[in-house]
Tab-separated table of C-alpha atoms in Angstrom:
chain	number	residue	atom	x	y	z
A	1224	MET	CA	-15.918	-18.489	7.054
A	1225	ARG	CA	-19.352	-17.769	5.704
A	1226	PRO	CA	-20.602	-19.577	2.517
A	1227	PHE	CA	-19.958	-17.652	-0.832
A	1228	THR	CA	-20.318	-18.295	-4.433
A	1229	TYR	CA	-17.332	-18.212	-6.971
A	1230	GLU	CA	-16.776	-17.589	-10.599
A	1231	ARG	CA	-13.712	-17.179	-12.832
A	1232	ALA	CA	-13.728	-14.048	-14.994
A	1233	SER	CA	-13.206	-14.349	-18.779
A	1234	SER	CA	-12.008	-10.603	-19.374
A	1235	PRO	CA	-11.098	-7.550	-17.174
A	1236	ALA	CA	-14.415	-5.928	-18.060
A	1237	ALA	CA	-16.428	-9.021	-17.357
A	1238	ALA	CA	-14.762	-9.365	-13.909
A	1239	ALA	CA	-15.677	-5.810	-13.152
A	1240	GLU	CA	-19.266	-6.199	-14.185
A	1241	ALA	CA	-19.404	-9.412	-12.096
A	1242	VAL	CA	-18.438	-7.576	-9.040
A	1243	ARG	CA	-20.609	-4.486	-9.916
A	1244	ARG	CA	-23.798	-6.552	-10.081
A	1245	THR	CA	-23.435	-7.923	-6.618
A	1246	PRO	CA	-22.762	-5.415	-3.885
A	1247	ASP	CA	-20.840	-7.681	-1.548
A	1248	ALA	CA	-18.753	-9.407	-4.192
A	1249	ARG	CA	-14.869	-9.285	-4.132
A	1250	PHE	CA	-12.180	-9.938	-6.595
A	1251	ILE	CA	-9.600	-12.509	-5.617
A	1252	ALA	CA	-6.108	-13.255	-6.987
A	1253	GLY	CA	-3.367	-14.377	-4.401
A	1254	GLY	CA	-5.824	-13.972	-1.501
A	1255	THR	CA	-3.162	-13.541	0.948
A	1256	ASN	CA	-4.984	-10.811	2.797
A	1257	LEU	CA	-8.573	-11.357	1.780
A	1258	LEU	CA	-8.758	-15.026	2.900
A	1259	ASP	CA	-7.442	-14.069	6.250
A	1260	LEU	CA	-10.116	-11.350	6.741
A	1261	MET	CA	-12.759	-14.013	5.600
A	1262	LYS	CA	-11.841	-16.401	8.138
A	1263	LEU	CA	-12.130	-13.805	10.933
A	1264	GLU	CA	-15.415	-12.544	9.407
A	1265	ILE	CA	-14.118	-9.052	8.937
A	1266	GLU	CA	-14.699	-9.415	5.141
A	1267	THR	CA	-17.840	-11.321	4.524
A	1268	PRO	CA	-18.219	-11.270	0.558
A	1269	VAL	CA	-21.099	-13.434	-0.881
A	1270	HIS	CA	-19.419	-13.807	-4.068
A	1271	LEU	CA	-15.784	-14.020	-5.173
A	1272	VAL	CA	-14.641	-13.324	-8.757
A	1273	ASP	CA	-11.283	-14.969	-9.684
A	1274	VAL	CA	-9.112	-12.772	-11.974
A	1275	ASN	CA	-6.010	-15.126	-12.033
A	1276	GLY	CA	-6.927	-16.135	-15.686
A	1277	LEU	CA	-6.857	-12.697	-17.164
A	1278	LYS	CA	-3.283	-12.682	-18.321
A	1279	LEU	CA	-2.299	-9.424	-16.409
A	1280	ASP	CA	0.999	-11.038	-15.385
A	1281	SER	CA	3.634	-9.439	-17.641
A	1282	VAL	CA	6.094	-6.587	-17.160
A	1283	GLU	CA	6.588	-4.656	-20.344
A	1284	PRO	CA	8.413	-1.476	-21.373
A	1285	THR	CA	6.422	1.588	-22.032
A	1286	PRO	CA	7.029	3.931	-25.091
A	1287	GLU	CA	8.077	6.680	-22.560
A	1288	GLY	CA	10.897	4.531	-21.227
A	1289	GLY	CA	9.193	3.198	-18.086
A	1290	LEU	CA	7.649	-0.064	-17.145
A	1291	ARG	CA	4.100	-1.300	-17.132
A	1292	ILE	CA	3.581	-3.863	-14.521
A	1293	GLY	CA	0.440	-6.127	-14.768
A	1294	ALA	CA	-1.962	-6.349	-11.863
A	1295	LEU	CA	-1.223	-10.034	-11.441
A	1296	VAL	CA	2.591	-9.946	-11.419
A	1297	ARG	CA	3.623	-11.797	-8.373
A	1298	ASN	CA	5.875	-9.875	-5.751
A	1299	THR	CA	8.608	-12.502	-6.096
A	1300	ASP	CA	8.688	-11.920	-9.924
A	1301	LEU	CA	8.619	-8.304	-9.684
A	1302	ALA	CA	11.436	-8.016	-7.191
A	1303	ALA	CA	13.585	-10.249	-9.275
A	1304	ASP	CA	12.975	-8.665	-12.764
A	1305	PRO	CA	16.382	-7.493	-14.114
A	1306	ARG	CA	14.944	-4.140	-15.147
A	1307	VAL	CA	13.272	-3.275	-11.748
A	1308	ARG	CA	16.555	-4.444	-9.945
A	1309	ARG	CA	18.451	-2.113	-12.360
A	1310	ASP	CA	16.305	0.942	-12.693
A	1311	TYR	CA	13.903	0.864	-9.683
A	1312	GLY	CA	15.935	-0.515	-6.846
A	1313	VAL	CA	13.918	0.999	-4.254
A	1314	LEU	CA	10.833	-1.045	-5.533
A	1315	SER	CA	12.659	-4.242	-5.482
A	1316	ARG	CA	14.160	-3.620	-2.054
A	1317	ALA	CA	10.637	-2.768	-0.689
A	1318	LEU	CA	9.198	-5.930	-2.025
A	1319	LEU	CA	11.925	-8.043	-0.460
A	1320	ALA	CA	11.336	-6.387	2.854
A	1321	GLY	CA	7.638	-7.025	2.677
A	1322	ALA	CA	6.761	-10.505	3.761
A	1323	SER	CA	7.967	-14.095	3.656
A	1324	GLY	CA	9.072	-15.804	0.451
A	1325	GLN	CA	5.969	-18.040	0.516
A	1326	LEU	CA	3.588	-14.897	0.718
A	1327	ARG	CA	5.661	-13.037	-1.962
A	1328	ASN	CA	5.181	-16.077	-4.370
A	1329	LYS	CA	1.308	-15.678	-4.116
A	1330	ALA	CA	0.899	-11.962	-3.508
A	1331	THR	CA	0.130	-9.718	-6.541
A	1332	THR	CA	0.889	-6.097	-7.552
A	1333	ALA	CA	-2.699	-5.077	-7.373
A	1334	GLY	CA	-3.604	-6.966	-4.122
A	1335	ASN	CA	-0.382	-5.334	-2.444
A	1336	LEU	CA	-1.782	-1.876	-3.182
A	1337	LEU	CA	-5.146	-2.960	-1.737
A	1338	GLN	CA	-3.923	-4.490	1.553
A	1339	ARG	CA	-6.019	-3.438	4.600
A	1340	THR	CA	-4.656	-2.082	7.851
A	1341	ARG	CA	-3.049	-4.404	10.400
A	1342	CYS	CA	-4.444	-2.250	13.242
A	1343	PRO	CA	-5.233	-4.716	16.207
A	1344	TYR	CA	-8.526	-3.250	16.708
A	1345	PHE	CA	-9.542	-3.707	13.189
A	1346	TYR	CA	-8.762	-7.372	13.609
A	1347	ASP	CA	-10.577	-7.688	16.859
A	1348	THR	CA	-14.291	-7.953	16.041
A	1349	ASN	CA	-15.165	-7.416	19.708
A	1350	GLN	CA	-13.728	-3.869	19.404
A	1351	PRO	CA	-15.448	-0.871	17.845
A	1352	CYS	CA	-13.804	0.187	14.503
A	1353	ASN	CA	-15.009	2.606	12.075
A	1354	LYS	CA	-13.066	1.108	9.168
A	1355	ARG	CA	-14.647	-2.328	9.784
A	1356	ARG	CA	-18.071	-1.065	10.985
A	1357	PRO	CA	-18.657	2.487	10.090
A	1358	GLY	CA	-20.037	4.717	12.766
A	1359	SER	CA	-19.157	2.255	15.600
A	1360	GLY	CA	-16.175	4.345	16.918
A	1361	CYS	CA	-12.448	3.872	16.972
A	1362	ALA	CA	-11.071	1.729	19.947
A	1363	ALA	CA	-7.477	2.630	18.839
A	1364	ILE	CA	-7.985	6.263	19.814
A	1365	GLY	CA	-7.344	6.202	23.547
A	1366	GLY	CA	-6.185	2.558	23.220
A	1367	PHE	CA	-2.902	0.860	22.590
A	1368	SER	CA	-1.536	2.676	19.568
A	1369	ARG	CA	2.108	2.013	19.371
A	1370	GLN	CA	1.973	0.780	15.803
A	1371	LEU	CA	-0.504	3.441	14.469
A	1372	ALA	CA	-0.477	6.604	12.706
A	1373	VAL	CA	1.270	9.853	13.895
A	1374	ILE	CA	-0.045	11.861	10.803
A	1375	GLY	CA	-2.878	11.869	8.353
A	1376	GLY	CA	-5.231	10.300	10.812
A	1377	SER	CA	-8.718	11.715	11.908
A	1378	ASP	CA	-10.995	11.782	14.829
A	1379	THR	CA	-12.534	8.669	13.353
A	1380	CYS	CA	-9.277	6.545	12.564
A	1381	ILE	CA	-5.574	6.267	13.302
A	1382	ALA	CA	-4.761	3.066	11.335
A	1383	THR	CA	-1.770	2.712	9.199
A	1384	HIS	CA	-1.407	1.444	5.662
A	1385	PRO	CA	0.690	-1.686	5.829
A	1386	SER	CA	2.111	-1.959	2.233
A	1387	ASP	CA	5.931	-1.765	1.750
A	1388	MET	CA	5.545	-1.800	-1.980
A	1389	ALA	CA	3.052	1.104	-1.968
A	1390	VAL	CA	5.626	3.386	-0.401
A	1391	ALA	CA	8.064	2.719	-3.049
A	1392	MET	CA	5.417	3.320	-5.804
A	1393	ARG	CA	4.629	6.658	-4.157
A	1394	VAL	CA	8.228	7.892	-4.215
A	1395	LEU	CA	8.434	6.633	-7.940
A	1396	ASP	CA	5.224	8.575	-8.977
A	1397	ALA	CA	3.597	5.489	-10.350
A	1398	THR	CA	0.134	5.424	-11.905
A	1399	VAL	CA	-2.651	2.871	-11.501
A	1400	GLU	CA	-4.676	1.691	-14.549
A	1401	THR	CA	-8.101	0.423	-14.119
A	1402	VAL	CA	-11.167	-0.896	-15.948
A	1403	LYS	CA	-14.688	-0.191	-14.935
A	1404	PRO	CA	-17.708	-2.435	-15.499
A	1405	ASP	CA	-18.756	-0.592	-18.752
A	1406	GLY	CA	-15.157	-1.267	-20.168
A	1407	ALA	CA	-14.100	2.321	-19.705
A	1408	THR	CA	-10.574	2.652	-18.466
A	1409	ARG	CA	-8.893	5.150	-15.981
A	1410	ILE	CA	-5.500	6.143	-14.910
A	1411	ILE	CA	-5.190	7.056	-11.222
A	1412	PRO	CA	-1.904	8.848	-10.069
A	1413	ILE	CA	-0.521	7.053	-6.963
A	1414	VAL	CA	-0.865	10.195	-4.949
A	1415	ASP	CA	-4.636	10.123	-5.453
A	1416	PHE	CA	-5.094	6.234	-5.161
A	1417	HIS	CA	-5.128	5.909	-1.310
A	1418	ARG	CA	-7.451	8.022	0.711
A	1419	LEU	CA	-7.082	9.569	4.198
A	1420	PRO	CA	-9.655	8.569	6.651
A	1421	ASP	CA	-11.318	11.780	7.394
A	1422	ASP	CA	-14.954	10.753	8.287
A	1423	THR	CA	-15.252	7.834	6.017
A	1424	PRO	CA	-12.303	5.516	6.970
A	1425	HIS	CA	-13.912	2.477	5.472
A	1426	ILE	CA	-13.522	4.035	1.931
A	1427	GLU	CA	-9.772	3.340	1.504
A	1428	THR	CA	-9.133	4.024	-2.149
A	1429	ALA	CA	-10.186	6.039	-5.152
A	1430	LEU	CA	-11.793	2.945	-6.814
A	1431	GLU	CA	-15.365	2.695	-7.449
A	1432	HIS	CA	-17.330	-0.626	-6.803
A	1433	GLY	CA	-16.364	-3.106	-9.455
A	1434	GLU	CA	-13.478	-1.081	-10.703
A	1435	LEU	CA	-10.503	-3.537	-11.287
A	1436	ILE	CA	-6.874	-2.575	-11.286
A	1437	THR	CA	-5.349	-4.003	-14.577
A	1438	ALA	CA	-1.743	-2.517	-14.321
A	1439	VAL	CA	0.779	-0.133	-12.418
A	1440	THR	CA	2.960	1.899	-14.544
A	1441	LEU	CA	6.200	3.403	-13.649
A	1442	PRO	CA	7.699	6.476	-15.277
A	1443	LYS	CA	11.098	6.699	-16.868
A	1444	PRO	CA	13.849	5.774	-14.376
A	1445	ALA	CA	14.900	8.673	-12.040
A	1446	GLY	CA	18.458	7.449	-11.535
A	1447	GLY	CA	20.183	8.281	-8.369
A	1448	ALA	CA	20.840	5.976	-5.256
A	1449	GLN	CA	17.383	4.157	-4.531
A	1450	ILE	CA	17.136	2.991	-0.980
A	1451	TYR	CA	14.468	1.321	1.115
A	1452	ARG	CA	14.988	0.943	4.845
A	1453	LYS	CA	12.427	-0.642	7.116
A	1454	VAL	CA	12.493	-0.499	10.978
A	1455	ARG	CA	10.415	-3.183	12.599
A	1456	ASP	CA	10.198	-5.035	15.868
A	1457	ARG	CA	11.888	-8.107	14.580
A	1458	ALA	CA	14.083	-8.750	11.530
A	1459	SER	CA	11.565	-10.590	9.286
A	1460	TYR	CA	7.791	-11.099	8.672
A	1461	ALA	CA	6.745	-7.825	10.566
A	1462	PHE	CA	5.226	-4.642	9.484
A	1463	ALA	CA	6.971	-1.363	9.568
A	1464	LEU	CA	7.106	0.903	12.643
A	1465	VAL	CA	8.889	3.350	10.197
A	1466	SER	CA	9.993	2.876	6.733
A	1467	VAL	CA	11.714	5.259	4.246
A	1468	ALA	CA	11.868	5.025	0.513
A	1469	ALA	CA	14.288	7.449	-1.074
A	1470	ILE	CA	15.829	8.469	-4.358
A	1471	VAL	CA	18.837	10.677	-3.821
A	1472	GLN	CA	20.797	12.324	-6.576
A	1473	PRO	CA	24.519	12.968	-6.486
A	1474	ASP	CA	23.785	16.761	-5.780
A	1475	GLY	CA	21.833	15.764	-2.684
A	1476	SER	CA	18.371	16.572	-4.112
A	1477	GLY	CA	15.729	13.767	-4.300
A	1478	ARG	CA	12.553	12.335	-3.137
A	1479	VAL	CA	11.273	10.655	-0.076
A	1480	ALA	CA	8.171	8.724	1.143
A	1481	LEU	CA	7.442	7.239	4.496
A	1482	GLY	CA	5.585	3.953	5.604
A	1483	GLY	CA	4.346	2.904	8.923
A	1484	VAL	CA	3.388	6.472	9.919
A	1485	ALA	CA	0.128	7.316	8.223
A	1486	PRO	CA	-2.987	5.778	6.753
A	1487	LYS	CA	-1.439	5.973	3.186
A	1488	PRO	CA	2.235	6.249	1.961
A	1489	TRP	CA	3.309	9.590	3.258
A	1490	ARG	CA	5.038	11.988	1.023
A	1491	ALA	CA	5.278	15.808	1.101
A	1492	GLU	CA	7.056	17.129	-2.059
A	1493	ASP	CA	7.716	20.516	-0.428
A	1494	ALA	CA	9.897	18.582	2.236
A	1495	GLU	CA	12.024	17.260	-0.516
A	1496	ALA	CA	13.532	20.715	-1.102
A	1497	GLU	CA	15.216	20.522	2.263
A	1498	MET	CA	17.042	17.287	1.442
A	1499	PRO	CA	20.396	18.993	0.784
A	1500	ARG	CA	20.135	20.408	4.343
A	1501	GLY	CA	19.872	16.939	5.867
A	1502	ALA	CA	17.467	14.428	7.541
A	1503	LYS	CA	16.351	16.827	10.383
A	1504	ALA	CA	15.117	19.540	8.192
A	1505	VAL	CA	13.269	16.840	5.867
A	1506	ALA	CA	11.715	15.265	8.797
A	1507	ALA	CA	10.499	18.366	10.317
A	1508	ARG	CA	8.687	19.379	7.017
A	1509	LEU	CA	7.314	15.828	6.588
A	1510	LEU	CA	5.852	15.592	10.029
A	1511	ALA	CA	4.919	19.236	10.480
A	1512	ASP	CA	1.300	18.379	11.186
A	1513	ALA	CA	1.927	15.249	13.233
A	1514	LYS	CA	-0.410	14.192	16.132
A	1515	PRO	CA	1.324	11.337	17.904
A	1516	THR	CA	-0.078	9.511	20.811
A	1517	HIS	CA	1.806	8.740	24.044
A	1518	ASP	CA	2.397	5.310	22.740
A	1519	ASN	CA	3.840	6.136	19.263
A	1520	ALA	CA	5.455	9.475	19.862
A	1521	PHE	CA	8.811	7.683	19.495
A	1522	LYS	CA	8.145	7.427	15.686
A	1523	LEU	CA	8.869	11.110	15.109
A	1524	PRO	CA	12.660	10.827	16.082
A	1525	LEU	CA	12.796	7.487	14.475
A	1526	VAL	CA	11.814	8.841	11.251
A	1527	GLU	CA	14.597	11.524	11.416
A	1528	ARG	CA	17.170	8.845	12.387
A	1529	THR	CA	16.096	6.375	9.658
A	1530	LEU	CA	16.126	9.054	7.102
A	1531	GLY	CA	19.479	10.116	8.316
A	1532	ALA	CA	20.821	6.526	7.813
A	1533	VAL	CA	19.316	6.453	4.293
A	1534	LEU	CA	20.954	9.724	3.296
A	1535	ALA	CA	24.291	8.536	4.751
A	1536	GLU	CA	24.030	5.291	2.749
A	1537	ALA	CA	23.197	7.262	-0.376
A	1538	LYS	CA	26.463	9.291	0.074
A	1539	GLY	CA	28.398	6.028	0.466
C-alpha cells in the first residue's frame, strides 16, 4: 500500500471540498472495498477523507411516507430496521444476501452503491483493463468471462456491478442525495446513478469529483410480495451469477430488476408489462439486446428460471 495522508471531515460540504481540492483523494467510511483496492494498488489515493463523524447514520421517515437512509447507515442496521423489514422486504433480503456478517457490520449504504466490479481482470494488475487504466484494453473480452456481463457491456468493458443492495434500490425506485464542494445539493434517481461503460468504463457513476452521497431515499412502500433471489457458485460470501429483485402485486403486475448480468443494476420497465404472462415473456424483453459470450451464455436461461422461481414464490 502506498503512503497517503488522512483527515477527518467536519461537515459534508467540508468533506466534499477536501476531496475536490486533491485530484487523487477519496472518501473513506467502512473501507470494505477501498482498502482492498489500495492494498492491490488498483486504487492509489494520496489523501483519504474520513466521513464517519458526519452523523449520516440515521433512518428517518419522509413526509411522503417513505424512508430517508443516511449514507453511513451500516448494512446490518439497515437490514434489521423494522420499517425496512416490514415495508421494503426486498431491500432487507438483498442486504442479507450480500456479504458476511462482519462485512455488513462495517459496510455503509453509500459505499455499497459505490462498490467497484469484481471482474478478475480488473483485480489482476498484470492484465489490461480499461476500467483500471483507461485505453489499455479489456482482457475480459476474449478471455474467461463466466461471471461477466451478458447485456449493457461495450467494446471496452463487460464487467458487472457487484452490489446486491443496488439491485433492490433500483426496483424500489430510490433516489440518491448528494452534496457538492460548494454546498449545493443534488437528487439523482437511481436509474441515472450508475453508468454503462460505453467508451469510458472508468467513469462508473453520475457523481462529480468531490461530490458526496449524504442519503438514499425510498418512496412510499409499493406493497405486494417483495422477493430477492440470488444464484451463486456457493451458498454464502459469493457474488451473484444472476440475481432477481421483484415486487409482485396480487394481480400479477409488478417490477423486476436483475443483478449479475450487467455493468449496473438492470431493469427495463417495458418488460414489466409482461409480468402477468410469466417469466419467459419478461426475460425475453429484459434480455432482448443481450450479447453473451461462450462462457456466460448460461445466464440467459438462468435469468428466466430464477425469475420463474420468484414469481412462483410470490404466488405462494
